[in-house]
XYZ file of C-alpha atoms in Angstrom:
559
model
C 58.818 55.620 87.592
C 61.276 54.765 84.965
C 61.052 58.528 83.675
C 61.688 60.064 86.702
C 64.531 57.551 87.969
C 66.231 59.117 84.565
C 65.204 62.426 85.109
C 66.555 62.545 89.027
C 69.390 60.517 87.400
C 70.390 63.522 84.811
C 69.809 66.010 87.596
C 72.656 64.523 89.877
C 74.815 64.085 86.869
C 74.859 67.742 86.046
C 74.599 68.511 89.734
C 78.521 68.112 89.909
C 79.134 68.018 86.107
C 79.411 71.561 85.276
C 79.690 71.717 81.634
C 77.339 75.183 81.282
C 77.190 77.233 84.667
C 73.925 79.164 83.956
C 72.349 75.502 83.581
C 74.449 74.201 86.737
C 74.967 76.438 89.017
C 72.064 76.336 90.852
C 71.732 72.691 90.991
C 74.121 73.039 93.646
C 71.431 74.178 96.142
C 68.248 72.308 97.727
C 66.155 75.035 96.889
C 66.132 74.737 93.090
C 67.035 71.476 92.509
C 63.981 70.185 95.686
C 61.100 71.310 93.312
C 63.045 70.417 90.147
C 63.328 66.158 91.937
C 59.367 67.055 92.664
C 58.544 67.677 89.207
C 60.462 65.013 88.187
C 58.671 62.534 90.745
C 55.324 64.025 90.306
C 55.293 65.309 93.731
C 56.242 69.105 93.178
C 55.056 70.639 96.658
C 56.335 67.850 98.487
C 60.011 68.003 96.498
C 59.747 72.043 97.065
C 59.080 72.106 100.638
C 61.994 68.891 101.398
C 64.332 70.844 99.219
C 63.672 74.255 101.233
C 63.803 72.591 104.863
C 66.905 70.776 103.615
C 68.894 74.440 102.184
C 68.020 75.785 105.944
C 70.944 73.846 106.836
C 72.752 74.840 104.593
C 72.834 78.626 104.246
C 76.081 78.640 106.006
C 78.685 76.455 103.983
C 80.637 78.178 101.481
C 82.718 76.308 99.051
C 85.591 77.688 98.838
C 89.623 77.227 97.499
C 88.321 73.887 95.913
C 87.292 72.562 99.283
C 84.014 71.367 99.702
C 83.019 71.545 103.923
C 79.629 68.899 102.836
C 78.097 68.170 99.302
C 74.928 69.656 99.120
C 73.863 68.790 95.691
C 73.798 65.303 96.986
C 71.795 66.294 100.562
C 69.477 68.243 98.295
C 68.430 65.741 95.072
C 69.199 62.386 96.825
C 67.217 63.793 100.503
C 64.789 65.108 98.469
C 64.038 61.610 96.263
C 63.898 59.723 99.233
C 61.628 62.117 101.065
C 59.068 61.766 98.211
C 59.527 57.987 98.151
C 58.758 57.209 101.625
C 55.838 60.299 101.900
C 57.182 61.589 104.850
C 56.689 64.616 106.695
C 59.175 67.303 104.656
C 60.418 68.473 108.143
C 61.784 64.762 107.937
C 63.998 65.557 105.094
C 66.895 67.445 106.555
C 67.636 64.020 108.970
C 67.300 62.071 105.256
C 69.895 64.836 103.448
C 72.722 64.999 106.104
C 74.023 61.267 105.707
C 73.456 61.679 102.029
C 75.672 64.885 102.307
C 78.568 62.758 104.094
C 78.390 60.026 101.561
C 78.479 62.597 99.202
C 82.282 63.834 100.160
C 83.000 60.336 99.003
C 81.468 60.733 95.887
C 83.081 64.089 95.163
C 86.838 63.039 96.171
C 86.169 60.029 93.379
C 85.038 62.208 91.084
C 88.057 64.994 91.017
C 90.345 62.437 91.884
C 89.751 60.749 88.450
C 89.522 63.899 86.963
C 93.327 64.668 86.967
C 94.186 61.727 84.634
C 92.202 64.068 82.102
C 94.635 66.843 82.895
C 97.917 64.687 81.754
C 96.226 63.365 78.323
C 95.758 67.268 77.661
C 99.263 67.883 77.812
C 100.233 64.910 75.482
C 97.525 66.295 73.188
C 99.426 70.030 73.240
C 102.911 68.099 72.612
C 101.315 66.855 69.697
C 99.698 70.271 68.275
C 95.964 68.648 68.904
C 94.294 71.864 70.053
C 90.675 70.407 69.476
C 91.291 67.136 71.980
C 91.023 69.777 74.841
C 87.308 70.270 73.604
C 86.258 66.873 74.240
C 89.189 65.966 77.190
C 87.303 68.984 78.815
C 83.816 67.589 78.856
C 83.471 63.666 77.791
C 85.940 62.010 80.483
C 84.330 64.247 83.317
C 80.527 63.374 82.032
C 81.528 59.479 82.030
C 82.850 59.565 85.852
C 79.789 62.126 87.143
C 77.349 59.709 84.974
C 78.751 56.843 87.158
C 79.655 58.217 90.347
C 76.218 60.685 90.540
C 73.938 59.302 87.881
C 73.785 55.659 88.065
C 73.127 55.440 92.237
C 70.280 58.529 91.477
C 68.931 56.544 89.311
C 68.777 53.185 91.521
C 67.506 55.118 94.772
C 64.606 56.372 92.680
C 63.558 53.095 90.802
C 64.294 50.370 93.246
C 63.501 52.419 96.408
C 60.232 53.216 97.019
C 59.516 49.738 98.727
C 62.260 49.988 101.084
C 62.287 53.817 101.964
C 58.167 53.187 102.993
C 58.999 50.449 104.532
C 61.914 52.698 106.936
C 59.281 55.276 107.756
C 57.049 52.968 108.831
C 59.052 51.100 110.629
C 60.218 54.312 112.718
C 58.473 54.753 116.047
C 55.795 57.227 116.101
C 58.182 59.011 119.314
C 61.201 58.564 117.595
C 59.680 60.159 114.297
C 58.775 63.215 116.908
C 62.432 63.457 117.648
C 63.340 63.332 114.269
C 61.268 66.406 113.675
C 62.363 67.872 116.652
C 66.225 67.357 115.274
C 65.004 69.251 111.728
C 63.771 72.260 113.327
C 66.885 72.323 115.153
C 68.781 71.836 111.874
C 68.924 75.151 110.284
C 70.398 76.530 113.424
C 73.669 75.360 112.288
C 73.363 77.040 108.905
C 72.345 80.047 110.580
C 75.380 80.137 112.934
C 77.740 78.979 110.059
C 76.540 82.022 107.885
C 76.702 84.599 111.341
C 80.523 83.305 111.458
C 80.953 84.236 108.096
C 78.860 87.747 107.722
C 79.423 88.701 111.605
C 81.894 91.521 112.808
C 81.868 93.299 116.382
C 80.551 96.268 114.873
C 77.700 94.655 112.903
C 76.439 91.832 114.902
C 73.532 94.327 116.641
C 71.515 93.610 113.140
C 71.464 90.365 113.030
C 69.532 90.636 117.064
C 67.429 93.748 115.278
C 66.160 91.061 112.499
C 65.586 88.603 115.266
C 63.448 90.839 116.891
C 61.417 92.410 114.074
C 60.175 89.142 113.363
C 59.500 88.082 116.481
C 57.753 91.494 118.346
C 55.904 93.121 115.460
C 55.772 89.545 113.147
C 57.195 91.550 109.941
C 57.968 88.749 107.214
C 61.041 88.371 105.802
C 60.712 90.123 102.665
C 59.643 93.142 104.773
C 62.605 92.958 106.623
C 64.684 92.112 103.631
C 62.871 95.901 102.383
C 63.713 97.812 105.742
C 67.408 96.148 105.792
C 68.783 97.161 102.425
C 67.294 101.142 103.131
C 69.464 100.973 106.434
C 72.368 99.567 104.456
C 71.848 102.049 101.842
C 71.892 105.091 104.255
C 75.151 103.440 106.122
C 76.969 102.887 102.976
C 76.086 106.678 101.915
C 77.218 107.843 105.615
C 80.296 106.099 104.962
C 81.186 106.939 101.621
C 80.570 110.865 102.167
C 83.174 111.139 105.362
C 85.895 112.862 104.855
C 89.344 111.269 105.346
C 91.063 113.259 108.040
C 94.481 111.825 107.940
C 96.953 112.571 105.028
C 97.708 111.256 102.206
C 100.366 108.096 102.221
C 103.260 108.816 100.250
C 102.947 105.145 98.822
C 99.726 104.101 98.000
C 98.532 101.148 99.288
C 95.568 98.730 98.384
C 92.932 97.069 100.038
C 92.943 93.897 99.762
C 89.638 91.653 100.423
C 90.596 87.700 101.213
C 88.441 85.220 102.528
C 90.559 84.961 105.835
C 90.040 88.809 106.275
C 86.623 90.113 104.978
C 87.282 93.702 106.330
C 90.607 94.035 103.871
C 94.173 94.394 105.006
C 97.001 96.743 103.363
C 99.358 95.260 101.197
C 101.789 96.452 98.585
C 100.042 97.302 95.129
C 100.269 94.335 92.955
C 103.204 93.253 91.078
C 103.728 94.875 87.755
C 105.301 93.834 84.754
C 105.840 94.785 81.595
C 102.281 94.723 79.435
C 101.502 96.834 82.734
C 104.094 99.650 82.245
C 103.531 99.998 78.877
C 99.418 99.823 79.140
C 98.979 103.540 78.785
C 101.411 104.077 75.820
C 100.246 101.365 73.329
C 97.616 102.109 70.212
C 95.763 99.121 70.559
C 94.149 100.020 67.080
C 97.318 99.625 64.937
C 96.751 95.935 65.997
C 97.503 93.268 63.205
C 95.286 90.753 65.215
C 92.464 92.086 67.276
C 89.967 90.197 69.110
C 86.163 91.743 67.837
C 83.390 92.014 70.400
C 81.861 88.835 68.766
C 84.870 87.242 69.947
C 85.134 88.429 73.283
C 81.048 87.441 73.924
C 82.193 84.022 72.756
C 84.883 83.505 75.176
C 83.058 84.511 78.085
C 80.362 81.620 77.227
C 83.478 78.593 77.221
C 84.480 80.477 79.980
C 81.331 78.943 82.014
C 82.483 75.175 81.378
C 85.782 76.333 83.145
C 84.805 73.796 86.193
C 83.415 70.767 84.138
C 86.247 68.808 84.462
C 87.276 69.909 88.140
C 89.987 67.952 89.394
C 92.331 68.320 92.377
C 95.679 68.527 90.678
C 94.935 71.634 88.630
C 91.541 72.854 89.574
C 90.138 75.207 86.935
C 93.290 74.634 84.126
C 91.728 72.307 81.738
C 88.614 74.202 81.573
C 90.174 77.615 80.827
C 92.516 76.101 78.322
C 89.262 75.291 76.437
C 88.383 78.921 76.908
C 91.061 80.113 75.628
C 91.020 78.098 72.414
C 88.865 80.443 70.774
C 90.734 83.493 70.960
C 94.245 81.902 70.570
C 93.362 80.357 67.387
C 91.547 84.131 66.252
C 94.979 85.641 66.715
C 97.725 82.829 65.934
C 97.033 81.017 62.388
C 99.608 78.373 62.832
C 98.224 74.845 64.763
C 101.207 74.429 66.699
C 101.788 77.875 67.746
C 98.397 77.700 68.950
C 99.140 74.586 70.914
C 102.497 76.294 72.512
C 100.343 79.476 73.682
C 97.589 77.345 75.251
C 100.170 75.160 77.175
C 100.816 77.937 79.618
C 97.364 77.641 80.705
C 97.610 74.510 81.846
C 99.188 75.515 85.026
C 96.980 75.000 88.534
C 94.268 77.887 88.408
C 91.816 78.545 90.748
C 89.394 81.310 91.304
C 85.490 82.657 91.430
C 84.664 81.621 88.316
C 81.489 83.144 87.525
C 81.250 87.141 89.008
C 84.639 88.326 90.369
C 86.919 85.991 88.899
C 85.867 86.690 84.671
C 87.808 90.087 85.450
C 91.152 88.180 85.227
C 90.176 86.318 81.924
C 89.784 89.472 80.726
C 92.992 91.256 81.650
C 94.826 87.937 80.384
C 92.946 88.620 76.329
C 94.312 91.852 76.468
C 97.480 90.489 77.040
C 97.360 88.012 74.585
C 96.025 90.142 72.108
C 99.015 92.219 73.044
C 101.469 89.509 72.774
C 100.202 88.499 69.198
C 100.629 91.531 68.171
C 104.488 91.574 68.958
C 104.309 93.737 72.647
C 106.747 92.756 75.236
C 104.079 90.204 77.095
C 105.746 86.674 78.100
C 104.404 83.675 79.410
C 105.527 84.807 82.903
C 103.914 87.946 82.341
C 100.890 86.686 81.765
C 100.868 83.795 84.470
C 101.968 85.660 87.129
C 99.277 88.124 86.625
C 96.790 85.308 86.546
C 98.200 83.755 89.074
C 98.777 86.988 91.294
C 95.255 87.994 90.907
C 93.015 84.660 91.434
C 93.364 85.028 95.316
C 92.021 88.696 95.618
C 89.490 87.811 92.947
C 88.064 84.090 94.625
C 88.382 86.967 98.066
C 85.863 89.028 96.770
C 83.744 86.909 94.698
C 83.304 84.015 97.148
C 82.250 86.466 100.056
C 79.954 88.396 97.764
C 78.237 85.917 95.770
C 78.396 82.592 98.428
C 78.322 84.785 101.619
C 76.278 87.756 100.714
C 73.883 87.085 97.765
C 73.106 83.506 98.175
C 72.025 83.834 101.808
C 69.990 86.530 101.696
C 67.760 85.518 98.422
C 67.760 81.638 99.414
C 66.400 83.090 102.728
C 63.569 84.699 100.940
C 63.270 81.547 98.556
C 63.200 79.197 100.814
C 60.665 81.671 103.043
C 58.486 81.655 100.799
C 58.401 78.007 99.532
C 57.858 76.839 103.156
C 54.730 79.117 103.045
C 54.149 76.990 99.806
C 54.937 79.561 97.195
C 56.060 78.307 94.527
C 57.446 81.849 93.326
C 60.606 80.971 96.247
C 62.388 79.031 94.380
C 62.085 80.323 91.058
C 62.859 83.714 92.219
C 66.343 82.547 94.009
C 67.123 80.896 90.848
C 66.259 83.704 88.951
C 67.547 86.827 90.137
C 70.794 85.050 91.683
C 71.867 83.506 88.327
C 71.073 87.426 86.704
C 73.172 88.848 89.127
C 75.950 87.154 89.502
C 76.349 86.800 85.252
C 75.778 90.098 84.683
C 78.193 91.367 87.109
C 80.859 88.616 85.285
C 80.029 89.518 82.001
C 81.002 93.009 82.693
C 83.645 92.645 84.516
C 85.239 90.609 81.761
C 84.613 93.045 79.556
C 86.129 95.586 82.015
C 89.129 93.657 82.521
C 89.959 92.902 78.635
C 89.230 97.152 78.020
C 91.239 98.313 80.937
C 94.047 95.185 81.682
C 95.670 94.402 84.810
C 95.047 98.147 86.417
C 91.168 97.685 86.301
C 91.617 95.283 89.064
C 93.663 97.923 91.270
C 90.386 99.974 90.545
C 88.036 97.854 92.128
C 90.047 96.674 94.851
C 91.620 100.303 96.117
C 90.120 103.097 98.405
C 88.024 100.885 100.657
C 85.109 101.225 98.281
C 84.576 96.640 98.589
C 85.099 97.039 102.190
C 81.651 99.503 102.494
C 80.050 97.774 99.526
C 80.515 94.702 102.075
C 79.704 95.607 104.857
C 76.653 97.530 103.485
C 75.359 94.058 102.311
C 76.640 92.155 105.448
C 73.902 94.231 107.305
C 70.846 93.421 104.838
C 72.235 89.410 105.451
C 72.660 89.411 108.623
C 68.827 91.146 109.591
C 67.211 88.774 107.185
C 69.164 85.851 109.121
C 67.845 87.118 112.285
C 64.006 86.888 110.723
C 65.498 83.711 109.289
C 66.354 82.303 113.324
C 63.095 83.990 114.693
C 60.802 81.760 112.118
C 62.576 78.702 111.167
C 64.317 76.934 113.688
C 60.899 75.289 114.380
C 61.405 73.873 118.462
C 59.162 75.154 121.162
C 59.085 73.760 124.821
C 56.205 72.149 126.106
C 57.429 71.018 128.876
C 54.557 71.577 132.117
C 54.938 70.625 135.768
C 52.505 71.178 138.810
C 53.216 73.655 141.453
C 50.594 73.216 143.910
C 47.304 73.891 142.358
C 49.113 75.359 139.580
C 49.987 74.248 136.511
C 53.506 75.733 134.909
C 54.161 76.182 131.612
C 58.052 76.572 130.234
C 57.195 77.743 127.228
C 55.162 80.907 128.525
C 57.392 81.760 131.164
C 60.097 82.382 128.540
C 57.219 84.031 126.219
C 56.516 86.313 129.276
C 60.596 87.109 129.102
C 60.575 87.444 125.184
C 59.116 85.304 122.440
C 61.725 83.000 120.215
C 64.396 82.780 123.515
C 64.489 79.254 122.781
C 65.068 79.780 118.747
C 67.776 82.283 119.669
C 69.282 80.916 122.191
C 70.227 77.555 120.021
C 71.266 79.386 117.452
C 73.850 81.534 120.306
C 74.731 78.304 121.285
C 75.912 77.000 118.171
C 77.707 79.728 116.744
C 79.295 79.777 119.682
C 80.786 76.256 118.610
C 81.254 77.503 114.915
C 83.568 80.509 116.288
C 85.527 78.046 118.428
C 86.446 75.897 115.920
C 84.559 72.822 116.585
C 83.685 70.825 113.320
C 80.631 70.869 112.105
C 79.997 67.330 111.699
C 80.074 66.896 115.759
C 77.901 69.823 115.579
C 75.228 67.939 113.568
C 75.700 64.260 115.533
C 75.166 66.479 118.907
C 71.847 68.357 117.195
C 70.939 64.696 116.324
C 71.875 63.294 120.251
C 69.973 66.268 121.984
C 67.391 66.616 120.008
C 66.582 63.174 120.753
C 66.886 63.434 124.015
C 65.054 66.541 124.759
C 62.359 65.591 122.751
C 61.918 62.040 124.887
C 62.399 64.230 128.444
C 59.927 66.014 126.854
C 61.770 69.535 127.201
C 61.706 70.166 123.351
C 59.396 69.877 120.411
C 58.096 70.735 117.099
C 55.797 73.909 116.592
C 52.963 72.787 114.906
């Protein structure tokens, strides 16, 4: 047990320590890091299938701006442990997770809080020249606070609490354990309508009651439906993209701008330009003095992944970034303290998608540089206010696509097919979402640092994210409608004589249509989503009803 209480203990630590993102990203979600605590504990079917009922929940909350809505890596390693160490039912887990996830907010706010001190000893360091003490400033300080905020409680829950955590299951009422169950396959009906709020528009919404019905009429799976959603997609995006534009052509062209607040784009001015922009076009790169080599460039984009390692709320991303940067400012400036003065202007707040939209602006900002050190009219300003005038548009796109498009639609399949005991689910997620979302940043660095600043006007003019979105909004939101028709897990079996007859609830609404009940929750609490209400009283009244119901005897568990 000692093993494994270091094991789980390492796992939380890196869980919010994010010193490598291809090792760390995923240990942000239930579904990898449930089967990882498994493996660790010796229990890896029992660790997959807690870790898969516990994501259900939360397929819905996006981290975004630096503003965590619940901490799942928390709800997933620390529900997960304590799932294993008590052997309960893995339908039990999700009730075990969500006051982890709470306590976990704690733990987070500690752990950037004490992060920004980090921040101010990197500046000294600059004032004195020290380029290398942003190597270590980036990634000792923040391992110390994650080992003791994350690592050391991990660790304790694993070795000290078996006793106690068998001791709380069996000391639960074999009713009240019912109800528990009951209030976990109510659960994921809150992720559900938390993801619908995100993906949904007026004109879409029909395919999210399409995948609802699929899986509940002819019993497709979800990769099936996953299959017959993306051709639909496919053909829409194709219908869309060949119309032709029957209105004239503006006078000023405008772009389309993607933000989190507004997923469908609004028109703003073209960005800001300044003077590396005007000058792009005219300047022979190869009569550079100082030129960055591909070699270079492949290196930069790997610090770039430890840009969030020591997160902190004062400057967000800056102190990791100035560590990516250290590479290619010391490649094109030979003198120490010169080095030190270029990297101090990235120690301004920064905050973006770090790992598939967001490399684009890293990339823009080398060619810049490279510009600069080779004596072009780039400033400081120049290059901040590009940074800084792209991050928004960039964390727009990038947090939709990658937290509101991708990661719902494979963790539904993952976690699909690890509650049908697959192993394959959570390996796949893992998988193919870490290959996407790299690949797609490592070219659009590369992209960015070829093309500069107007490579971003590319991507986000004529429409083209606004189809590419909506295109993928329609695979996510069928597969969350298979997603609602299979795995919020309540059925009624409520009865009651008429007469000489007997009346059952539950076929009287299968006589209607099958999965009313399933649907009908998950109506319910979108409903609450949309209007604003937060989601914490959203999971207290899932945890009071479910209760309740399940002792009237109006709710329970599908076997």
């Amino acid at each position: 047990m000692l093993l494994s209480a270091i094991l789980v203990a390492f796992l939380a630590i890196i869980s919010q320590w994010w010193f490598f993102a291809p090792i760390t990203r995923c240990m942000t979600y239930p579904l990898t890091t449930g089967i990882i605590v498994g493996i660790f504990m010796g229990h890896p079917m029992l660790g997959m299938l807690a870790g898969a009922n516990i994501q259900l929940v939360y397929l819905g909350w996006i981290n975004a701006g630096g503003v965590m809505p619940s901490n799942t890596m928390v709800a997933g390693i620390y529900g997960t442990a304590l799932t294993i160490l008590s052997g309960a039912n893995p339908k039990l887990a999700v009730t075990f997770a969500i006051p982890f996830s709470l306590l976990g907010l704690l733990m987070v706010q500690i752990y950037q809080t004490l992060n920004s001190f980090w921040v101010h000893r990197a500046d000294q360091e600059l004032d004195k020249g020290n380029v290398n003490a942003i190597r270590w400033l980036n990634y000792l300080p923040s391992f110390i606070v994650a080992f003791v905020v994350y690592g050391i409680p991990a660790f304790c829950l694993v070795l000290f609490g078996k006793n106690w955590a068998t001791a709380l299951i069996n000391a639960i009422p074999k009713e009240l354990t019912t109800a528990l169950e009951v209030v976990g396959g109510l659960m994921p009906a809150l992720g559900i309508a938390m993801l619908l709020n995100y993906l949904g528009k007026r004109s879409l919404n029909a395919y999210f009651i399409i995948g609802f019905f699929l899986a509940v009429y002819l019993k497709l799976d979800i990769m099936a439906i996953a299959i017959f959603s993306a051709a639909i997609a496919f053909l829409v995006f194709m219908s869309q993209t060949n119309k032709k534009s029957t209105s004239s052509t503006p006078s000023k062209k405008k772009v389309k701008r993607l933000t989190l607040n507004n997923r469908t784009g609004v028109d703003e001015e073209p960005l800001p330009t300044s003077n590396f922009n005007q000058q792009n076009d005219t300047i022979d790169s190869a009569n550079y003095k100082r030129k960055l080599s591909h070699k270079d460039l492949v290196k930069t984009w790997l610090w770039e992944q430890s840009d969030e390692a020591a997160y902190n709320y004062e400057r967000l991303q800056a102190l990791g970034l100035t560590n990516m940067m250290i590479h290619p400012i010391k490649k094109l400036y030979d003198d120490p303290q010169k080095q030190a003065l270029e990297l101090k202007k990235y120690m301004v707040f920064f905050n973006t998608e770090p790992h598939m939209v967001g490399p684009i602006i890293h990339g823009v900002a080398l060619s810049m540089e490279e510009a600069r050190a080779n004596g072009q009219n780039v400033s400081e300003d120049d290059i901040n206010g590009v940074r800084t005038g792209l991050m928004g548009p960039a964390a727009g796109i990038g947090d939709t696509v990658q937290q509101g498009i991708f990661f719902p639609i494979l963790a539904s399949v993952g976690a699909s097919l690890a509650l049908s005991g697959n192993y394959l689910g959570p390996v796949l997620f893992t998988v193919v979402f870490e290959l996407v979302i790299y690949t797609i940043g490592y070219l659009l660095f590369m992209f960015g640092y070829n093309k500069g600043k107007s490579s971003v006007v590319q991507i986000l003019k004529n429409g083209v994210i606004d189809k590419v979105t909506n295109a993928f909004s329609i695979v996510g939101l069928m597969v969350v409608g298979s997603m609602a028709a299979t795995r919020i897990a309540v059925r009624s079996p409520l009865v009651w004589e008429v007469g000489k007859s007997t009346m059952k609830l539950q076929s009287i609404l299968n006589q209607l249509a099958p999965g009313l009940i399933p649907l009908g929750v998950t109506l319910l609490i979108w409903w609450l989503v949309a209007k604003k209400v937060n989601p914490t009283w959203i999971i207290l009244g899932i945890f009071f009803f479910g209760i309740l119901l399940s002792y009237l005897n109006v709710l329970g568990v599908v076997s």
